[in-house]
Amino acid sequence: MDFHRKRYGFITGILLLIIGLPLQAEENKEQTTEQATIRAEVCSGCHLEQYEFMKSSRHWVVGDERTAVNLTECSTCHGEVEEHVLSAGTKTEEGLTAFSPKLTTMTVPEQNAVCQTCHKNENFVHWNVGSHAAEDVGCVGCHRMHEHDKVLSKATQPDVCYTCHTTVRLQSNKPYGHPIREQKMACTDCHGP
């Protein structure tokens, strides 16, 4: 009985937050950021670990107009989250964009398009004609958004690349070659993604 009372109390709280969100005026950026934080806090009810990480990530920089916190927070990448929230997490197909292979029905190009709405600078111009795209390797195949992204560090990036590029791992263990093991360079110092 206690479980049901807590669940309905949680759902009621979420409903009140969602219903109240459209009523808030968006007169300035501070209010928009505050509104986004309230919506993200709704998600944190179930996804606390991901929320805490995102708050400290580059995707949550308050002054940068390109980041999720300044756009529409979690729904910037995950689409319309209302049905998911209203169903207490049971509905995942109702407009919600999931990137987990177990949950998504999107193709790799569709997943990549979500990332490329913001990440479209000169580093990604040739992505669609590259070998990763040709092999149906998506952004989330290597990158992690809700935890430490090992691709962004010279110390850990090679291990991510070596997951698929096993012969390169073998070559990097030879007594001569690029100083990858010494963490003086990473794969992307020379190779574009």
PDB file of C-alpha atoms in Angstrom:
ATOM      1  CA  MET A   1       0.000   0.000   0.000  1.00  0.00           C
ATOM      2  CA  ASP A   2       2.857   2.379   0.868  1.00  0.00           C
ATOM      3  CA  PHE A   3       4.466   1.715  -2.511  1.00  0.00           C
ATOM      4  CA  HIS A   4       1.305   2.732  -4.390  1.00  0.00           C
ATOM      5  CA  ARG A   5       0.861   5.847  -2.251  1.00  0.00           C
ATOM      6  CA  LYS A   6       4.461   6.906  -2.935  1.00  0.00           C
ATOM      7  CA  ARG A   7       4.116   6.168  -6.653  1.00  0.00           C
ATOM      8  CA  TYR A   8       0.895   8.156  -6.991  1.00  0.00           C
ATOM      9  CA  GLY A   9       2.379  10.969  -4.920  1.00  0.00           C
ATOM     10  CA  PHE A  10       5.398  11.044  -7.229  1.00  0.00           C
ATOM     11  CA  ILE A  11       3.210  11.004 -10.345  1.00  0.00           C
ATOM     12  CA  THR A  12       1.004  13.762  -8.918  1.00  0.00           C
ATOM     13  CA  GLY A  13       4.083  15.884  -8.228  1.00  0.00           C
ATOM     14  CA  ILE A  14       5.316  15.378 -11.766  1.00  0.00           C
ATOM     15  CA  LEU A  15       1.928  16.269 -13.207  1.00  0.00           C
ATOM     16  CA  LEU A  16       1.823  19.470 -11.194  1.00  0.00           C
ATOM     17  CA  LEU A  17       5.278  20.433 -12.426  1.00  0.00           C
ATOM     18  CA  ILE A  18       4.428  19.676 -16.055  1.00  0.00           C
ATOM     19  CA  ILE A  19       1.104  21.492 -15.900  1.00  0.00           C
ATOM     20  CA  GLY A  20       2.787  24.494 -14.294  1.00  0.00           C
ATOM     21  CA  LEU A  21       5.598  24.719 -16.844  1.00  0.00           C
ATOM     22  CA  PRO A  22       3.580  26.227 -19.722  1.00  0.00           C
ATOM     23  CA  LEU A  23       2.192  28.822 -17.324  1.00  0.00           C
ATOM     24  CA  GLN A  24       5.639  30.242 -16.583  1.00  0.00           C
ATOM     25  CA  ALA A  25       6.494  33.319 -18.620  1.00  0.00           C
ATOM     26  CA  GLU A  26       9.658  33.200 -20.703  1.00  0.00           C
ATOM     27  CA  GLU A  27      10.555  36.880 -20.428  1.00  0.00           C
ATOM     28  CA  ASN A  28      14.308  36.442 -20.202  1.00  0.00           C
ATOM     29  CA  LYS A  29      17.037  33.810 -20.351  1.00  0.00           C
ATOM     30  CA  GLU A  30      17.127  33.379 -16.592  1.00  0.00           C
ATOM     31  CA  GLN A  31      13.499  32.307 -16.538  1.00  0.00           C
ATOM     32  CA  THR A  32      14.077  29.992 -19.510  1.00  0.00           C
ATOM     33  CA  THR A  33      17.053  28.392 -17.754  1.00  0.00           C
ATOM     34  CA  GLU A  34      15.046  28.088 -14.525  1.00  0.00           C
ATOM     35  CA  GLN A  35      12.175  26.448 -16.408  1.00  0.00           C
ATOM     36  CA  ALA A  36      14.569  24.012 -18.088  1.00  0.00           C
ATOM     37  CA  THR A  37      16.077  23.103 -14.732  1.00  0.00           C
ATOM     38  CA  ILE A  38      12.637  22.365 -13.310  1.00  0.00           C
ATOM     39  CA  ARG A  39      11.905  20.039 -16.238  1.00  0.00           C
ATOM     40  CA  ALA A  40      15.267  18.336 -15.872  1.00  0.00           C
ATOM     41  CA  GLU A  41      14.622  17.915 -12.173  1.00  0.00           C
ATOM     42  CA  VAL A  42      11.458  16.031 -13.066  1.00  0.00           C
ATOM     43  CA  CYS A  43      13.648  13.605 -15.024  1.00  0.00           C
ATOM     44  CA  SER A  44      16.026  13.392 -12.064  1.00  0.00           C
ATOM     45  CA  GLY A  45      13.276  11.688 -10.056  1.00  0.00           C
ATOM     46  CA  CYS A  46      14.145   8.461 -11.876  1.00  0.00           C
ATOM     47  CA  HIS A  47      17.408   9.323 -13.634  1.00  0.00           C
ATOM     48  CA  LEU A  48      19.315  10.975 -10.786  1.00  0.00           C
ATOM     49  CA  GLU A  49      22.756   9.639 -11.678  1.00  0.00           C
ATOM     50  CA  GLN A  50      22.458  10.855 -15.305  1.00  0.00           C
ATOM     51  CA  TYR A  51      21.061  14.212 -14.174  1.00  0.00           C
ATOM     52  CA  GLU A  52      23.902  14.797 -11.697  1.00  0.00           C
ATOM     53  CA  PHE A  53      26.483  14.000 -14.353  1.00  0.00           C
ATOM     54  CA  MET A  54      24.814  16.227 -16.948  1.00  0.00           C
ATOM     55  CA  LYS A  55      24.796  19.175 -14.520  1.00  0.00           C
ATOM     56  CA  SER A  56      28.600  19.024 -14.473  1.00  0.00           C
ATOM     57  CA  SER A  57      29.067  18.390 -18.198  1.00  0.00           C
ATOM     58  CA  ARG A  58      29.664  20.643 -21.178  1.00  0.00           C
ATOM     59  CA  HIS A  59      26.069  20.086 -22.264  1.00  0.00           C
ATOM     60  CA  TRP A  60      24.882  21.988 -19.185  1.00  0.00           C
ATOM     61  CA  VAL A  61      26.806  25.277 -19.459  1.00  0.00           C
ATOM     62  CA  VAL A  62      24.287  27.971 -18.553  1.00  0.00           C
ATOM     63  CA  GLY A  63      25.805  30.825 -20.587  1.00  0.00           C
ATOM     64  CA  ASP A  64      26.209  28.867 -23.846  1.00  0.00           C
ATOM     65  CA  GLU A  65      23.086  29.157 -26.007  1.00  0.00           C
ATOM     66  CA  ARG A  66      23.911  25.891 -27.795  1.00  0.00           C
ATOM     67  CA  THR A  67      23.750  23.669 -24.722  1.00  0.00           C
ATOM     68  CA  ALA A  68      20.838  21.533 -23.597  1.00  0.00           C
ATOM     69  CA  VAL A  69      20.177  23.508 -20.414  1.00  0.00           C
ATOM     70  CA  ASN A  70      19.614  26.662 -22.477  1.00  0.00           C
ATOM     71  CA  LEU A  71      17.435  25.003 -25.101  1.00  0.00           C
ATOM     72  CA  THR A  72      14.792  22.625 -23.815  1.00  0.00           C
ATOM     73  CA  GLU A  73      16.940  20.556 -21.419  1.00  0.00           C
ATOM     74  CA  CYS A  74      16.570  16.752 -21.589  1.00  0.00           C
ATOM     75  CA  SER A  75      14.105  16.969 -24.467  1.00  0.00           C
ATOM     76  CA  THR A  76      16.776  18.749 -26.540  1.00  0.00           C
ATOM     77  CA  CYS A  77      18.171  15.292 -27.287  1.00  0.00           C
ATOM     78  CA  HIS A  78      15.431  12.966 -26.040  1.00  0.00           C
ATOM     79  CA  GLY A  79      12.438  14.547 -27.778  1.00  0.00           C
ATOM     80  CA  GLU A  80       9.050  14.860 -26.175  1.00  0.00           C
ATOM     81  CA  VAL A  81       9.353  13.401 -22.696  1.00  0.00           C
ATOM     82  CA  GLU A  82       5.864  14.198 -21.404  1.00  0.00           C
ATOM     83  CA  GLU A  83       4.262  10.800 -22.193  1.00  0.00           C
ATOM     84  CA  HIS A  84       7.263   9.025 -20.694  1.00  0.00           C
ATOM     85  CA  VAL A  85       6.988  11.079 -17.507  1.00  0.00           C
ATOM     86  CA  LEU A  86       3.205  10.860 -17.250  1.00  0.00           C
ATOM     87  CA  SER A  87       3.365   7.073 -17.574  1.00  0.00           C
ATOM     88  CA  ALA A  88       5.965   6.901 -14.776  1.00  0.00           C
ATOM     89  CA  GLY A  89       8.546   5.666 -17.275  1.00  0.00           C
ATOM     90  CA  THR A  90       6.563   2.832 -18.815  1.00  0.00           C
ATOM     91  CA  LYS A  91       6.017   4.435 -22.225  1.00  0.00           C
ATOM     92  CA  THR A  92       9.201   4.893 -24.187  1.00  0.00           C
ATOM     93  CA  GLU A  93       7.936   5.085 -27.765  1.00  0.00           C
ATOM     94  CA  GLU A  94       5.585   8.074 -27.419  1.00  0.00           C
ATOM     95  CA  GLY A  95       7.862  10.736 -28.919  1.00  0.00           C
ATOM     96  CA  LEU A  96      10.781   9.877 -26.650  1.00  0.00           C
ATOM     97  CA  THR A  97      14.132   9.507 -28.358  1.00  0.00           C
ATOM     98  CA  ALA A  98      16.199   6.771 -26.744  1.00  0.00           C
ATOM     99  CA  PHE A  99      19.734   5.916 -27.806  1.00  0.00           C
ATOM    100  CA  SER A 100      20.208   2.592 -26.044  1.00  0.00           C
ATOM    101  CA  PRO A 101      20.291  -0.304 -28.528  1.00  0.00           C
ATOM    102  CA  LYS A 102      17.691  -2.075 -26.365  1.00  0.00           C
ATOM    103  CA  LEU A 103      15.243   0.847 -26.433  1.00  0.00           C
ATOM    104  CA  THR A 104      15.688   2.628 -29.743  1.00  0.00           C
ATOM    105  CA  THR A 105      13.917   2.038 -33.005  1.00  0.00           C
ATOM    106  CA  MET A 106      15.937   4.769 -34.712  1.00  0.00           C
ATOM    107  CA  THR A 107      18.527   4.030 -37.356  1.00  0.00           C
ATOM    108  CA  VAL A 108      22.117   5.119 -36.794  1.00  0.00           C
ATOM    109  CA  PRO A 109      21.767   8.084 -39.219  1.00  0.00           C
ATOM    110  CA  GLU A 110      18.632   9.189 -37.320  1.00  0.00           C
ATOM    111  CA  GLN A 111      20.511   8.986 -34.007  1.00  0.00           C
ATOM    112  CA  ASN A 112      23.456  10.902 -35.471  1.00  0.00           C
ATOM    113  CA  ALA A 113      21.108  13.593 -36.786  1.00  0.00           C
ATOM    114  CA  VAL A 114      20.113  14.382 -33.188  1.00  0.00           C
ATOM    115  CA  CYS A 115      23.770  14.967 -32.247  1.00  0.00           C
ATOM    116  CA  GLN A 116      24.445  16.879 -35.452  1.00  0.00           C
ATOM    117  CA  THR A 117      21.742  19.451 -34.735  1.00  0.00           C
ATOM    118  CA  CYS A 118      24.344  21.069 -32.448  1.00  0.00           C
ATOM    119  CA  HIS A 119      27.607  19.417 -33.492  1.00  0.00           C
ATOM    120  CA  LYS A 120      27.905  20.675 -37.059  1.00  0.00           C
ATOM    121  CA  ASN A 121      31.220  22.519 -37.211  1.00  0.00           C
ATOM    122  CA  GLU A 122      34.095  21.837 -39.602  1.00  0.00           C
ATOM    123  CA  ASN A 123      35.203  18.732 -37.658  1.00  0.00           C
ATOM    124  CA  PHE A 124      32.050  16.900 -38.746  1.00  0.00           C
ATOM    125  CA  VAL A 125      31.700  18.086 -42.351  1.00  0.00           C
ATOM    126  CA  HIS A 126      32.873  14.770 -43.781  1.00  0.00           C
ATOM    127  CA  TRP A 127      31.241  12.486 -41.199  1.00  0.00           C
ATOM    128  CA  ASN A 128      28.587  11.137 -43.575  1.00  0.00           C
ATOM    129  CA  VAL A 129      31.177   9.982 -46.133  1.00  0.00           C
ATOM    130  CA  GLY A 130      33.601   8.549 -43.567  1.00  0.00           C
ATOM    131  CA  SER A 131      34.250   4.929 -42.675  1.00  0.00           C
ATOM    132  CA  HIS A 132      32.341   5.092 -39.373  1.00  0.00           C
ATOM    133  CA  ALA A 133      29.156   6.217 -41.115  1.00  0.00           C
ATOM    134  CA  ALA A 134      29.676   3.608 -43.847  1.00  0.00           C
ATOM    135  CA  GLU A 135      29.906   0.904 -41.160  1.00  0.00           C
ATOM    136  CA  ASP A 136      26.793   2.236 -39.342  1.00  0.00           C
ATOM    137  CA  VAL A 137      28.765   3.338 -36.282  1.00  0.00           C
ATOM    138  CA  GLY A 138      26.853   6.109 -34.590  1.00  0.00           C
ATOM    139  CA  CYS A 139      28.003   8.885 -32.283  1.00  0.00           C
ATOM    140  CA  VAL A 140      26.751   6.968 -29.250  1.00  0.00           C
ATOM    141  CA  GLY A 141      28.684   3.919 -30.403  1.00  0.00           C
ATOM    142  CA  CYS A 142      31.771   5.589 -28.934  1.00  0.00           C
ATOM    143  CA  HIS A 143      30.622   8.664 -27.002  1.00  0.00           C
ATOM    144  CA  ARG A 144      28.825   8.715 -23.650  1.00  0.00           C
ATOM    145  CA  MET A 145      26.656  11.645 -22.629  1.00  0.00           C
ATOM    146  CA  HIS A 146      25.524  10.621 -19.169  1.00  0.00           C
ATOM    147  CA  GLU A 147      28.883   9.459 -17.847  1.00  0.00           C
ATOM    148  CA  HIS A 148      32.559  10.230 -18.367  1.00  0.00           C
ATOM    149  CA  ASP A 149      33.209  10.277 -22.132  1.00  0.00           C
ATOM    150  CA  LYS A 150      36.423   8.334 -22.584  1.00  0.00           C
ATOM    151  CA  VAL A 151      36.791   9.547 -26.177  1.00  0.00           C
ATOM    152  CA  LEU A 152      37.568  13.089 -24.996  1.00  0.00           C
ATOM    153  CA  SER A 153      40.682  12.170 -22.994  1.00  0.00           C
ATOM    154  CA  LYS A 154      44.070  11.281 -24.467  1.00  0.00           C
ATOM    155  CA  ALA A 155      44.519   8.783 -21.646  1.00  0.00           C
ATOM    156  CA  THR A 156      41.358   6.792 -22.363  1.00  0.00           C
ATOM    157  CA  GLN A 157      40.511   7.495 -26.016  1.00  0.00           C
ATOM    158  CA  PRO A 158      42.738   4.769 -27.497  1.00  0.00           C
ATOM    159  CA  ASP A 159      40.965   2.087 -25.453  1.00  0.00           C
ATOM    160  CA  VAL A 160      37.655   3.132 -26.998  1.00  0.00           C
ATOM    161  CA  CYS A 161      39.126   3.067 -30.507  1.00  0.00           C
ATOM    162  CA  TYR A 162      40.871  -0.249 -29.877  1.00  0.00           C
ATOM    163  CA  THR A 163      37.513  -1.854 -29.144  1.00  0.00           C
ATOM    164  CA  CYS A 164      37.011  -2.109 -32.912  1.00  0.00           C
ATOM    165  CA  HIS A 165      40.515  -1.424 -34.209  1.00  0.00           C
ATOM    166  CA  THR A 166      42.194  -4.479 -32.679  1.00  0.00           C
ATOM    167  CA  THR A 167      45.091  -4.672 -35.144  1.00  0.00           C
ATOM    168  CA  VAL A 168      46.008  -1.074 -34.348  1.00  0.00           C
ATOM    169  CA  ARG A 169      46.125  -2.011 -30.653  1.00  0.00           C
ATOM    170  CA  LEU A 170      48.612  -4.748 -31.478  1.00  0.00           C
ATOM    171  CA  GLN A 171      50.737  -2.335 -33.512  1.00  0.00           C
ATOM    172  CA  SER A 172      50.712   0.234 -30.699  1.00  0.00           C
ATOM    173  CA  ASN A 173      52.354  -2.290 -28.379  1.00  0.00           C
ATOM    174  CA  LYS A 174      55.471  -2.520 -30.534  1.00  0.00           C
ATOM    175  CA  PRO A 175      58.610  -0.912 -29.081  1.00  0.00           C
ATOM    176  CA  TYR A 176      58.490   1.850 -31.711  1.00  0.00           C
ATOM    177  CA  GLY A 177      55.711   4.018 -33.102  1.00  0.00           C
ATOM    178  CA  HIS A 178      53.403   6.767 -31.981  1.00  0.00           C
ATOM    179  CA  PRO A 179      53.547   7.778 -28.299  1.00  0.00           C
ATOM    180  CA  ILE A 180      49.971   6.713 -27.591  1.00  0.00           C
ATOM    181  CA  ARG A 181      50.814   4.548 -24.579  1.00  0.00           C
ATOM    182  CA  GLU A 182      52.708   7.488 -23.083  1.00  0.00           C
ATOM    183  CA  GLN A 183      49.531   9.595 -23.509  1.00  0.00           C
ATOM    184  CA  LYS A 184      51.370  12.202 -25.552  1.00  0.00           C
ATOM    185  CA  MET A 185      48.911  11.804 -28.402  1.00  0.00           C
ATOM    186  CA  ALA A 186      45.524  10.284 -29.116  1.00  0.00           C
ATOM    187  CA  CYS A 187      44.013   8.720 -32.217  1.00  0.00           C
ATOM    188  CA  THR A 188      42.119  11.886 -33.188  1.00  0.00           C
ATOM    189  CA  ASP A 189      45.312  13.961 -33.201  1.00  0.00           C
ATOM    190  CA  CYS A 190      45.756  12.619 -36.745  1.00  0.00           C
ATOM    191  CA  HIS A 191      42.592  10.737 -37.623  1.00  0.00           C
ATOM    192  CA  GLY A 192      39.272  12.492 -38.025  1.00  0.00           C
ATOM    193  CA  PRO A 193      36.298  10.653 -36.574  1.00  0.00           C
TER     194      PRO A 193
END
